[in-house]
């Protein structure tokens, strides 16, 4: 597949108007995407769990323009109110995908969007937000081309979502998703994500992710800035190689349900991501003191109880606490008793592995 496969042929019958609603989840990377090339091509492959509770719902209404003005025409509402400051991101997205969605300038769009999680939670909504918008646009394209099969629909939705935000391409399907070329994964691509094609042991099927909101503020470093810091980074080559190796190792780990090795890879990936930020120029420490306290507590608890709770981090201070279904009672009690005190306003979100976006 090349990007040319996603350029459609001329549409013959454009509908005058319509409306479509999708809900797309967030995802949490186990092997991290950190570093990218031009056109949203990842510097290394990544793999993620699709989440369930953390999601964005968007309704896209479209009306054919009587007179085209050469630009994109849209209004944006976030939780019922006009939201001007989200507009530049959408404009960049539309500009990047226009070639693949030639009807974009034919319509006026009304985008109404809301998140299931509080806006000021420090949880990035770009993955679910861009994925859901890509899906809405794909539904419009499907109306113009009803023969399109589901495989292509999802693939192109992921392809488009990637152009909005890299990690968004992993938010179309569930439950384990892989993005980026890898020599041992047939069908893997830098252009779109795929469902992880190898065996995944039952122990991962109902995995939990309790997200501890350590810092609900705005991100200290935008992901664009963060990714760019990998360009001249002294350790980037080794890091990109490590991601490939971790993905290879994960294959047997997923198949056998080897939780000890899973924990090692997942925690090492999270700490490596932060190590990259600490050793770039300029350098950043994105963890907060409470992030470290939580990590310490998790390690201590895991050792004393022989459970398989572990953590991962995004490019921020919040902690994703991951644990299998059969340990949920003991681990959740531990979270409530010992970790929630480190959260801002004691806030956390209970999530778990999910099965992908849905049309409503
Ligand atoms: C740390 O997908 O937010 O969450 O492509 O610039 O929008 P852009 O970046 P983004 O980066 C996510 C980085 C990460 C790791 C991951 O999700 O793999």
Short mmCIF file of N, CA, C and O in Angstrom, two decimals, residues 1-3 33-45 96 100 159 162-163 165-166 169 179-181 189-192 227-228 231 240:
data_model
loop_
_atom_site.label_atom_id
_atom_site.label_comp_id
_atom_site.label_asym_id
_atom_site.label_seq_id
_atom_site.Cartn_x
_atom_site.Cartn_y
_atom_site.Cartn_z
N UNK A 1 0.85 -1.20 0.00
CA UNK A 1 0.00 0.00 0.00
C UNK A 1 0.89 1.26 0.00
O UNK A 1 1.83 1.35 0.74
N UNK A 2 0.53 2.21 -0.82
CA UNK A 2 1.20 3.51 -0.73
C UNK A 2 0.10 4.55 -0.49
O UNK A 2 -1.09 4.22 -0.57
N UNK A 3 0.52 5.77 -0.26
CA UNK A 3 -0.50 6.79 0.02
C UNK A 3 -1.44 6.99 -1.16
O UNK A 3 -2.58 7.40 -1.01
N UNK A 33 5.62 5.54 20.49
CA UNK A 33 5.94 6.34 19.29
C UNK A 33 6.52 7.65 19.81
O UNK A 33 5.84 8.41 20.48
N UNK A 34 7.78 7.88 19.55
CA UNK A 34 8.39 9.14 19.99
C UNK A 34 9.48 9.49 19.00
O UNK A 34 10.55 8.90 18.99
N UNK A 35 9.20 10.42 18.12
CA UNK A 35 10.09 10.76 17.02
C UNK A 35 9.34 10.49 15.73
O UNK A 35 8.72 9.44 15.58
N UNK A 36 9.36 11.49 14.82
CA UNK A 36 8.68 11.27 13.54
C UNK A 36 9.40 11.96 12.41
O UNK A 36 10.17 12.91 12.62
N UNK A 37 9.13 11.46 11.20
CA UNK A 37 9.69 12.08 9.99
C UNK A 37 8.58 12.93 9.36
O UNK A 37 7.48 13.03 9.90
N UNK A 38 8.91 13.46 8.18
CA UNK A 38 7.91 14.29 7.48
C UNK A 38 6.62 13.51 7.21
O UNK A 38 6.66 12.28 7.09
N UNK A 39 5.54 14.22 7.06
CA UNK A 39 4.23 13.63 6.75
C UNK A 39 3.76 12.60 7.78
O UNK A 39 3.16 11.58 7.42
N UNK A 40 4.07 12.85 9.03
CA UNK A 40 3.56 12.00 10.11
C UNK A 40 3.99 10.54 9.98
O UNK A 40 3.21 9.64 10.27
N UNK A 41 5.21 10.34 9.52
CA UNK A 41 5.76 8.98 9.44
C UNK A 41 6.54 8.72 10.73
O UNK A 41 7.43 9.50 11.09
N UNK A 42 6.18 7.65 11.45
CA UNK A 42 6.83 7.43 12.75
C UNK A 42 8.29 7.00 12.59
O UNK A 42 8.63 6.31 11.64
N UNK A 43 9.12 7.42 13.54
CA UNK A 43 10.54 7.03 13.49
C UNK A 43 10.71 5.58 13.93
O UNK A 43 11.74 4.97 13.64
N UNK A 44 9.74 5.05 14.65
CA UNK A 44 9.81 3.63 15.05
C UNK A 44 8.39 3.08 15.19
O UNK A 44 7.44 3.83 15.38
N UNK A 45 8.26 1.76 15.13
CA UNK A 45 6.92 1.17 15.29
C UNK A 45 6.47 1.21 16.75
O UNK A 45 7.31 1.26 17.67
N UNK A 96 -3.92 18.71 5.33
CA UNK A 96 -3.12 17.50 5.09
C UNK A 96 -3.92 16.41 4.37
O UNK A 96 -3.35 15.61 3.64
N UNK A 100 -6.82 13.34 -0.18
CA UNK A 100 -7.45 12.02 -0.03
C UNK A 100 -8.96 12.12 0.19
O UNK A 100 -9.65 11.12 0.24
N UNK A 159 -5.36 5.83 8.36
CA UNK A 159 -4.43 6.63 7.54
C UNK A 159 -4.70 8.13 7.71
O UNK A 159 -3.78 8.92 7.93
N UNK A 162 -3.95 9.41 11.32
CA UNK A 162 -2.51 9.60 11.52
C UNK A 162 -2.06 11.00 11.08
O UNK A 162 -1.20 11.62 11.70
N UNK A 163 -2.69 11.50 10.01
CA UNK A 163 -2.29 12.82 9.52
C UNK A 163 -2.78 13.93 10.46
O UNK A 163 -2.29 15.04 10.41
N UNK A 165 -3.02 13.28 14.03
CA UNK A 165 -2.14 13.06 15.17
C UNK A 165 -1.68 11.61 15.09
O UNK A 165 -2.51 10.70 14.93
N UNK A 166 -0.38 11.39 15.18
CA UNK A 166 0.16 10.05 14.95
C UNK A 166 -0.55 8.97 15.74
O UNK A 166 -1.06 7.98 15.19
N UNK A 169 -4.00 7.16 14.86
CA UNK A 169 -4.21 6.05 13.91
C UNK A 169 -4.40 4.73 14.64
O UNK A 169 -4.90 3.77 14.07
N UNK A 179 1.31 -0.04 14.94
CA UNK A 179 1.53 0.96 13.87
C UNK A 179 3.02 1.08 13.57
O UNK A 179 3.80 1.20 14.52
N UNK A 180 3.36 1.07 12.32
CA UNK A 180 4.74 1.30 11.90
C UNK A 180 5.39 0.04 11.36
O UNK A 180 5.21 -1.05 11.89
N UNK A 181 6.17 0.22 10.29
CA UNK A 181 6.85 -0.90 9.65
C UNK A 181 7.68 -1.70 10.63
O UNK A 181 8.45 -1.12 11.40
N UNK A 189 2.62 -1.16 8.67
CA UNK A 189 2.82 -0.02 7.78
C UNK A 189 3.06 1.25 8.57
O UNK A 189 2.52 1.43 9.66
N UNK A 190 3.87 2.14 7.99
CA UNK A 190 4.05 3.47 8.60
C UNK A 190 2.83 4.35 8.33
O UNK A 190 2.66 5.38 8.95
N UNK A 191 2.00 3.92 7.36
CA UNK A 191 0.90 4.80 6.92
C UNK A 191 -0.37 4.65 7.73
O UNK A 191 -1.20 5.55 7.77
N UNK A 192 -0.56 3.48 8.34
CA UNK A 192 -1.79 3.24 9.12
C UNK A 192 -1.51 2.14 10.13
O UNK A 192 -0.52 1.39 10.01
N UNK A 227 8.44 15.35 19.73
CA UNK A 227 8.88 14.48 18.63
C UNK A 227 10.09 15.11 17.91
O UNK A 227 11.04 14.42 17.57
N UNK A 228 10.01 16.43 17.72
CA UNK A 228 11.10 17.10 17.00
C UNK A 228 12.43 17.01 17.74
O UNK A 228 13.49 16.99 17.12
N UNK A 231 15.02 14.53 16.66
CA UNK A 231 15.75 14.64 15.39
C UNK A 231 17.27 14.69 15.58
O UNK A 231 18.00 13.99 14.91
N UNK A 240 15.43 4.04 18.61
CA UNK A 240 14.54 3.53 17.55
C UNK A 240 14.78 2.02 17.36
O UNK A 240 13.84 1.25 17.19
#
